[in-house]
Amino acid sequence: MMRTVMAIALTIVVFIPVAADAGTTGKIAGEVRDAQTGEALIGVSVVVEGTSMGAATNIDGYYVILNVPPGTYNLVASGVGYTKKTITGVQVSIDLTTSVDVKLASTVVAMGEEVVVTAERRVINKDLTSSEARVDAAEIKSIPVREVGEVLSLQAGITVDRGGGVHIRGGRTSEVAYWVDGVSVSDVYDGSQAVRVDNNAVQELQVISGTFNAEYGQAMSGIVNIVTKDGDQKFRGSLSAYAGDYVTTDPIYYNLKKVTPLDTKDLEASLSGPVPEIDGLTFYTSGRMLKSNGWLFGNKVFNTNGIPIPGVDSIKDAAGNLLFMRRGDNPVPMNSRSRYSGQAKLTYALSGSTKLALSGLFSRIDYQDYDHARFLVPDGNVNKYDRGYNLSALWTQSLGSTAFFTLNLSYFLKTFREYLYEDPFDPRYVLDPALTNTGIDEWLRAGTNLHQFKRFTESRVAKFDYTDQVSRLHQIKVGAEAKLHRLYLEDYSVTPFADTMRVNGVLTNFYRASIPPHDGPLYQEYTETPIEVSAYAQDKLEYEHMIVNIGVRVDYFNSNGYVLADPQDPNVYLPQKDENKNLSLTERMAKWYKKADPKVSVSPRFGISYPITDRGVLHFSYGHFLQIPSFLNLYQNPGFKVNAVDPIQGVFGNANLNPQKTIMYELGLQQQIGESINLDVTGFYRDTRDWVATSAKIPVRDATGLTATQFYTIFVNKDYANSRGVTITISRKPTGLFSFNFSYTFQTAEGNNSNPDEEQGALTSNREPSKALAPLDWDQTHTANLTLGIGEADWGAFLLARYGSGLPYTPVINQAEGRGEDAARVLQKNSRRQPATYTVDLRLFKNFSLAGLDLSVFVKVFNLFDRRNEVSIYGQTGRASATVSQLGLEGVGGAGRVNTVGDYIVRPDFYSEPREIQVGFDLNF
């Protein structure tokens, strides 16, 4: 079977001499006719002004220009005996056809040498066969957002969970694929976006929430596709900077009463243009530096060794118990963040048909996550270091005006490290466990986070695509891709080891640092080298009154991993069966594991767009989407090091997991209202099977499980989920004084489990496993976003309002008892809803001309009304606040505590960010 699939893939790539750099360019096509007679004109030259892109009309007067980067252009049509005509403002978008029909007047009747007209701005896209949203550079710049990623949450069909994860149409966060300039930048370890792109580097952002074409793989929910800017023949540059701080009177946030204007700093710059002395070579560079102290602070009262800092007063009794403490005011940031990122791109047009591009992306992010338990000893919190790099080389070769191919070679590296001190034997680590003993809901007064974690994902990718406008009706795309990955992970916590030493002749106890044994369950390390190969073919049929996209994709995956030969004896270092105990480790290794099976998947895709009027278009799409689970589910806890103590252990990875499967349907309508308003209504349904979940208990040593005392679990393909809903988008592009965009999503997303390891908690707690569908953690029934823009070329205001109905949560028993309700019914998983959230953000700007430069001064205000949005809640109350009695903590306390329970349960991290004000400028030339 595998040989057959590979043979088909190679045949597609090698023997069909004609594929496109997937998802980075668009197409201009149309007819040229005589303005007086209406006859088709043959041999008319149609070129994109200022470029080498162009075509000549055929016998039917038809022309097509492929491989046009997204942007706005002027189109020039000229023919012998006819007056040259320039059409300005021709807008090109990724994967879409921009239709421009031209009528030329003969020079005999023409009044002038050249005619200039403005292209009609497209309100609806007649060749759109699935739901998507597009945001260009100007829109990203105008709306009040900090990051490109925030633009995603504004699109219909997208919800954001409590931790900020993006979900498209009810899928898990790992089901979204991220692309930049035709190259995937998704981290296969967990499906996240590994390399960040600067705001001013984006030319166009495309979010495909519907069924996507066969050229896109390894995604089940949607595609986020970013195309960055190129240099051109003019030098251009920009400099943007802002500073700001959180401005709030809300007493729940510590250390935000005073305004510190430089608590957040951001500097962003770009430069592009031609490379001197080398014709055809252009460059684009951008960079960004961001530093923020965040909005969650700790009050440093203790050093990590438990000694109060100077100035802290305390009173203790004769036994050493704490009676009174004056904490003082020593704020330390606890969710700080710094980011350095950038891009460099060289584009070399060797001729009118050959183009080479080299580009590099990097992002470096250092940050902390708030740890409420360390409020009084913030120096013990762990630091996190995120690094992403991507290098790519793209060769684009035009084969006449109707065909071209691209070859893309790329290298991707993502690293992540987490530690307080890089050296696990650093003497600053606090190892005495007694120092971290606390009461219920009591802040720590000493100690350091001992976790040491590092991993990297390395991917080498070769991608070939070919596009051919075979005829006016058919645009064929074929392509193939190969990915070689290398994953490394090391995960453990420094272990305190009790020891003794003589000090001045006295035997003294102390703790020294140690690393857990590599053959034990507390140490995790692996290096894995999975392989992916894929091929696709698709056809875009552009009838006069109908557009059809049809395609098929074939994916091959080999985890190159191992699974157990005998699941009842999992730990090769601690064999349980008698026949294995007498074997040496080498002998056991030889028989213990077997190779995981390669996986082959076939995914058909189909979409149709049918204009019902000149201003209305119906579309329907259907597709099968398959995705290999995140690699962390394949390789987690390697070696199956099940101990002989804990009754239920896991979850262990499974290198033999099958692809997860989604079948997606959607039916939608685009309708133009008036001259500038677009209405898009789409209904969708997703059916997801073979979601990764936790297995049932696997017994050790006893296949029946009747006499087993140890059990373990692995990841398996078992869970089911579905989502359905309706999205509505009404938009008016910036024309005149006023623009707006409104998106609304009504959605239901339910499944067996929200997370792959959710069942493990039920097993270890002796709870019943999931037997029925329940709302998923990110199931947001109503989501709405409204952007309003008012202004002219030199001034403006943009208001962004966001609303989300409450996310589900599982109540705890106190709440059921307090309401006198049946506990079995009330305690059902995700059976209640937390409060709704909404925010309003604002951006004001004023443009000036300064010594030939374009200067814009702006103010951004996030959470304009300083609303407390409850993002996490107590299960007893369903709110972010609670009383001691509601939590069942009456009587908890006693001598020696550094805080009351009432102090501890006030959680600023349960709320979203307070109001933030930024003031800055943009300078362009």
PDB file of C-alpha atoms in Angstrom, residues 399-568:
ATOM      1  CA  LEU A 399       6.398  28.935 -17.759  1.00  0.00           C
ATOM      2  CA  GLY A 400       4.792  31.439 -20.058  1.00  0.00           C
ATOM      3  CA  SER A 401       1.905  33.604 -18.892  1.00  0.00           C
ATOM      4  CA  THR A 402      -0.369  30.735 -17.824  1.00  0.00           C
ATOM      5  CA  ALA A 403       1.818  28.436 -15.720  1.00  0.00           C
ATOM      6  CA  PHE A 404       4.473  28.602 -13.051  1.00  0.00           C
ATOM      7  CA  PHE A 405       6.037  26.430 -10.366  1.00  0.00           C
ATOM      8  CA  THR A 406       7.649  27.083  -7.018  1.00  0.00           C
ATOM      9  CA  LEU A 407      10.207  25.159  -5.030  1.00  0.00           C
ATOM     10  CA  ASN A 408      10.439  26.049  -1.364  1.00  0.00           C
ATOM     11  CA  LEU A 409      13.126  24.763   0.980  1.00  0.00           C
ATOM     12  CA  SER A 410      12.828  25.736   4.622  1.00  0.00           C
ATOM     13  CA  TYR A 411      14.352  25.093   8.003  1.00  0.00           C
ATOM     14  CA  PHE A 412      12.365  25.534  11.194  1.00  0.00           C
ATOM     15  CA  LEU A 413      13.545  25.531  14.798  1.00  0.00           C
ATOM     16  CA  LYS A 414      11.511  26.058  17.953  1.00  0.00           C
ATOM     17  CA  THR A 415      13.089  25.869  21.398  1.00  0.00           C
ATOM     18  CA  PHE A 416      11.472  26.269  24.781  1.00  0.00           C
ATOM     19  CA  ARG A 417      13.120  26.221  28.184  1.00  0.00           C
ATOM     20  CA  GLU A 418      11.742  26.632  31.678  1.00  0.00           C
ATOM     21  CA  TYR A 419      13.865  27.046  34.801  1.00  0.00           C
ATOM     22  CA  LEU A 420      14.633  29.448  37.599  1.00  0.00           C
ATOM     23  CA  TYR A 421      18.374  28.816  37.387  1.00  0.00           C
ATOM     24  CA  GLU A 422      19.862  27.152  34.314  1.00  0.00           C
ATOM     25  CA  ASP A 423      22.268  25.013  36.330  1.00  0.00           C
ATOM     26  CA  PRO A 424      20.269  22.394  38.288  1.00  0.00           C
ATOM     27  CA  PHE A 425      23.028  22.419  40.924  1.00  0.00           C
ATOM     28  CA  ASP A 426      22.931  26.184  41.381  1.00  0.00           C
ATOM     29  CA  PRO A 427      23.439  26.855  45.120  1.00  0.00           C
ATOM     30  CA  ARG A 428      20.630  29.411  45.090  1.00  0.00           C
ATOM     31  CA  TYR A 429      18.040  26.647  44.828  1.00  0.00           C
ATOM     32  CA  VAL A 430      16.212  26.158  48.125  1.00  0.00           C
ATOM     33  CA  LEU A 431      16.012  22.410  48.738  1.00  0.00           C
ATOM     34  CA  ASP A 432      14.732  21.974  52.290  1.00  0.00           C
ATOM     35  CA  PRO A 433      11.095  20.717  51.887  1.00  0.00           C
ATOM     36  CA  ALA A 434      10.201  21.995  55.367  1.00  0.00           C
ATOM     37  CA  LEU A 435      10.558  25.581  54.165  1.00  0.00           C
ATOM     38  CA  THR A 436       7.690  25.170  51.689  1.00  0.00           C
ATOM     39  CA  ASN A 437       5.213  23.620  54.123  1.00  0.00           C
ATOM     40  CA  THR A 438       2.156  25.855  54.329  1.00  0.00           C
ATOM     41  CA  GLY A 439      -1.382  25.697  55.584  1.00  0.00           C
ATOM     42  CA  ILE A 440      -4.496  25.607  53.410  1.00  0.00           C
ATOM     43  CA  ASP A 441      -4.651  28.722  51.196  1.00  0.00           C
ATOM     44  CA  GLU A 442      -1.513  30.194  52.697  1.00  0.00           C
ATOM     45  CA  TRP A 443       1.119  32.005  50.687  1.00  0.00           C
ATOM     46  CA  LEU A 444       4.597  30.532  50.579  1.00  0.00           C
ATOM     47  CA  ARG A 445       7.226  32.304  52.620  1.00  0.00           C
ATOM     48  CA  ALA A 446      10.244  30.531  51.105  1.00  0.00           C
ATOM     49  CA  GLY A 447      11.311  28.154  48.376  1.00  0.00           C
ATOM     50  CA  THR A 448      12.164  28.039  44.692  1.00  0.00           C
ATOM     51  CA  ASN A 449      10.513  26.329  41.748  1.00  0.00           C
ATOM     52  CA  LEU A 450      12.723  23.278  41.057  1.00  0.00           C
ATOM     53  CA  HIS A 451      11.369  22.445  37.611  1.00  0.00           C
ATOM     54  CA  GLN A 452      13.832  22.005  34.729  1.00  0.00           C
ATOM     55  CA  PHE A 453      12.338  21.653  31.250  1.00  0.00           C
ATOM     56  CA  LYS A 454      13.738  22.027  27.770  1.00  0.00           C
ATOM     57  CA  ARG A 455      12.670  20.906  24.332  1.00  0.00           C
ATOM     58  CA  PHE A 456      13.223  21.743  20.700  1.00  0.00           C
ATOM     59  CA  THR A 457      11.495  20.975  17.442  1.00  0.00           C
ATOM     60  CA  GLU A 458      13.579  20.979  14.287  1.00  0.00           C
ATOM     61  CA  SER A 459      11.966  20.574  10.860  1.00  0.00           C
ATOM     62  CA  ARG A 460      13.469  20.438   7.369  1.00  0.00           C
ATOM     63  CA  VAL A 461      10.903  20.909   4.637  1.00  0.00           C
ATOM     64  CA  ALA A 462      10.962  20.611   0.859  1.00  0.00           C
ATOM     65  CA  LYS A 463       7.817  21.777  -0.928  1.00  0.00           C
ATOM     66  CA  PHE A 464       7.024  21.821  -4.661  1.00  0.00           C
ATOM     67  CA  ASP A 465       3.882  23.419  -6.123  1.00  0.00           C
ATOM     68  CA  TYR A 466       2.757  23.916  -9.696  1.00  0.00           C
ATOM     69  CA  THR A 467      -0.096  25.990 -11.119  1.00  0.00           C
ATOM     70  CA  ASP A 468      -1.346  25.868 -14.690  1.00  0.00           C
ATOM     71  CA  GLN A 469      -4.221  27.795 -16.218  1.00  0.00           C
ATOM     72  CA  VAL A 470      -4.831  24.913 -18.602  1.00  0.00           C
ATOM     73  CA  SER A 471      -7.774  26.682 -20.159  1.00  0.00           C
ATOM     74  CA  ARG A 472     -10.094  29.513 -19.353  1.00  0.00           C
ATOM     75  CA  LEU A 473     -12.174  26.988 -17.416  1.00  0.00           C
ATOM     76  CA  HIS A 474      -9.528  24.973 -15.565  1.00  0.00           C
ATOM     77  CA  GLN A 475      -6.803  26.123 -13.177  1.00  0.00           C
ATOM     78  CA  ILE A 476      -4.888  23.044 -12.044  1.00  0.00           C
ATOM     79  CA  LYS A 477      -2.697  22.911  -8.956  1.00  0.00           C
ATOM     80  CA  VAL A 478      -0.572  19.975  -7.910  1.00  0.00           C
ATOM     81  CA  GLY A 479       2.135  19.729  -5.309  1.00  0.00           C
ATOM     82  CA  ALA A 480       4.107  17.599  -2.909  1.00  0.00           C
ATOM     83  CA  GLU A 481       5.868  18.159   0.378  1.00  0.00           C
ATOM     84  CA  ALA A 482       8.304  16.244   2.563  1.00  0.00           C
ATOM     85  CA  LYS A 483       9.082  17.054   6.203  1.00  0.00           C
ATOM     86  CA  LEU A 484      11.847  15.590   8.345  1.00  0.00           C
ATOM     87  CA  HIS A 485      11.420  16.391  12.031  1.00  0.00           C
ATOM     88  CA  ARG A 486      13.640  16.005  15.039  1.00  0.00           C
ATOM     89  CA  LEU A 487      12.204  16.448  18.521  1.00  0.00           C
ATOM     90  CA  TYR A 488      14.147  16.528  21.750  1.00  0.00           C
ATOM     91  CA  LEU A 489      12.699  16.837  25.255  1.00  0.00           C
ATOM     92  CA  GLU A 490      14.081  16.700  28.791  1.00  0.00           C
ATOM     93  CA  ASP A 491      11.783  17.170  31.777  1.00  0.00           C
ATOM     94  CA  TYR A 492      12.454  16.721  35.500  1.00  0.00           C
ATOM     95  CA  SER A 493      12.512  18.571  38.786  1.00  0.00           C
ATOM     96  CA  VAL A 494      15.634  18.938  40.899  1.00  0.00           C
ATOM     97  CA  THR A 495      15.320  16.426  43.729  1.00  0.00           C
ATOM     98  CA  PRO A 496      16.433  17.322  47.290  1.00  0.00           C
ATOM     99  CA  PHE A 497      18.674  14.583  48.688  1.00  0.00           C
ATOM    100  CA  ALA A 498      19.083  14.434  52.460  1.00  0.00           C
ATOM    101  CA  ASP A 499      22.731  14.212  53.501  1.00  0.00           C
ATOM    102  CA  THR A 500      25.029  15.009  56.421  1.00  0.00           C
ATOM    103  CA  MET A 501      28.323  16.768  56.832  1.00  0.00           C
ATOM    104  CA  ARG A 502      30.579  17.784  59.701  1.00  0.00           C
ATOM    105  CA  VAL A 503      30.770  21.474  60.519  1.00  0.00           C
ATOM    106  CA  ASN A 504      33.269  22.317  63.228  1.00  0.00           C
ATOM    107  CA  GLY A 505      33.185  18.695  64.311  1.00  0.00           C
ATOM    108  CA  VAL A 506      29.396  18.593  64.542  1.00  0.00           C
ATOM    109  CA  LEU A 507      27.373  16.290  62.292  1.00  0.00           C
ATOM    110  CA  THR A 508      24.908  18.533  60.462  1.00  0.00           C
ATOM    111  CA  ASN A 509      21.974  17.603  58.258  1.00  0.00           C
ATOM    112  CA  PHE A 510      21.518  19.355  54.917  1.00  0.00           C
ATOM    113  CA  TYR A 511      20.009  18.828  51.473  1.00  0.00           C
ATOM    114  CA  ARG A 512      21.907  18.668  48.223  1.00  0.00           C
ATOM    115  CA  ALA A 513      20.572  18.794  44.700  1.00  0.00           C
ATOM    116  CA  SER A 514      20.269  15.688  42.560  1.00  0.00           C
ATOM    117  CA  ILE A 515      18.746  14.750  39.208  1.00  0.00           C
ATOM    118  CA  PRO A 516      16.252  11.866  39.276  1.00  0.00           C
ATOM    119  CA  PRO A 517      17.535   8.539  37.893  1.00  0.00           C
ATOM    120  CA  HIS A 518      17.177   8.342  34.121  1.00  0.00           C
ATOM    121  CA  ASP A 519      15.502   4.955  34.360  1.00  0.00           C
ATOM    122  CA  GLY A 520      12.914   6.213  36.859  1.00  0.00           C
ATOM    123  CA  PRO A 521       9.489   7.757  36.276  1.00  0.00           C
ATOM    124  CA  LEU A 522      10.529  11.214  37.530  1.00  0.00           C
ATOM    125  CA  TYR A 523      12.920  11.785  34.613  1.00  0.00           C
ATOM    126  CA  GLN A 524      11.732  12.143  31.033  1.00  0.00           C
ATOM    127  CA  GLU A 525      13.980  12.433  27.982  1.00  0.00           C
ATOM    128  CA  TYR A 526      13.637  11.491  24.346  1.00  0.00           C
ATOM    129  CA  THR A 527      14.835  12.235  20.823  1.00  0.00           C
ATOM    130  CA  GLU A 528      12.426  11.317  18.022  1.00  0.00           C
ATOM    131  CA  THR A 529      12.609  11.677  14.228  1.00  0.00           C
ATOM    132  CA  PRO A 530       9.150  11.430  12.624  1.00  0.00           C
ATOM    133  CA  ILE A 531       8.618  11.823   8.855  1.00  0.00           C
ATOM    134  CA  GLU A 532       5.758  13.395   6.877  1.00  0.00           C
ATOM    135  CA  VAL A 533       5.177  13.161   3.109  1.00  0.00           C
ATOM    136  CA  SER A 534       2.148  14.568   1.300  1.00  0.00           C
ATOM    137  CA  ALA A 535       0.836  15.215  -2.200  1.00  0.00           C
ATOM    138  CA  TYR A 536      -2.251  16.974  -3.493  1.00  0.00           C
ATOM    139  CA  ALA A 537      -4.072  17.804  -6.703  1.00  0.00           C
ATOM    140  CA  GLN A 538      -6.899  20.277  -7.141  1.00  0.00           C
ATOM    141  CA  ASP A 539      -8.813  21.956  -9.921  1.00  0.00           C
ATOM    142  CA  LYS A 540     -10.500  25.341  -9.884  1.00  0.00           C
ATOM    143  CA  LEU A 541     -13.259  25.424 -12.496  1.00  0.00           C
ATOM    144  CA  GLU A 542     -14.381  28.960 -13.313  1.00  0.00           C
ATOM    145  CA  TYR A 543     -17.631  28.757 -15.261  1.00  0.00           C
ATOM    146  CA  GLU A 544     -19.409  31.959 -16.217  1.00  0.00           C
ATOM    147  CA  HIS A 545     -22.042  31.441 -13.526  1.00  0.00           C
ATOM    148  CA  MET A 546     -20.350  28.994 -11.161  1.00  0.00           C
ATOM    149  CA  ILE A 547     -16.998  28.369  -9.478  1.00  0.00           C
ATOM    150  CA  VAL A 548     -15.998  24.851  -8.372  1.00  0.00           C
ATOM    151  CA  ASN A 549     -12.995  23.836  -6.269  1.00  0.00           C
ATOM    152  CA  ILE A 550     -12.341  20.100  -6.154  1.00  0.00           C
ATOM    153  CA  GLY A 551      -9.268  18.328  -4.859  1.00  0.00           C
ATOM    154  CA  VAL A 552      -7.769  15.379  -3.040  1.00  0.00           C
ATOM    155  CA  ARG A 553      -4.852  15.080  -0.639  1.00  0.00           C
ATOM    156  CA  VAL A 554      -2.728  12.082   0.347  1.00  0.00           C
ATOM    157  CA  ASP A 555      -0.707  12.165   3.597  1.00  0.00           C
ATOM    158  CA  TYR A 556       1.872   9.665   4.803  1.00  0.00           C
ATOM    159  CA  PHE A 557       3.235   9.735   8.337  1.00  0.00           C
ATOM    160  CA  ASN A 558       5.786   7.580  10.125  1.00  0.00           C
ATOM    161  CA  SER A 559       6.369   8.345  13.796  1.00  0.00           C
ATOM    162  CA  ASN A 560       9.539   6.213  13.819  1.00  0.00           C
ATOM    163  CA  GLY A 561       8.486   5.396  17.359  1.00  0.00           C
ATOM    164  CA  TYR A 562       8.004   2.215  19.344  1.00  0.00           C
ATOM    165  CA  VAL A 563       5.145   0.656  21.264  1.00  0.00           C
ATOM    166  CA  LEU A 564       5.096  -2.160  23.797  1.00  0.00           C
ATOM    167  CA  ALA A 565       5.285  -5.750  22.586  1.00  0.00           C
ATOM    168  CA  ASP A 566       3.599  -6.909  25.814  1.00  0.00           C
ATOM    169  CA  PRO A 567       1.352  -4.212  27.388  1.00  0.00           C
ATOM    170  CA  GLN A 568       1.131  -6.231  30.633  1.00  0.00           C
TER     171      GLN A 568
END
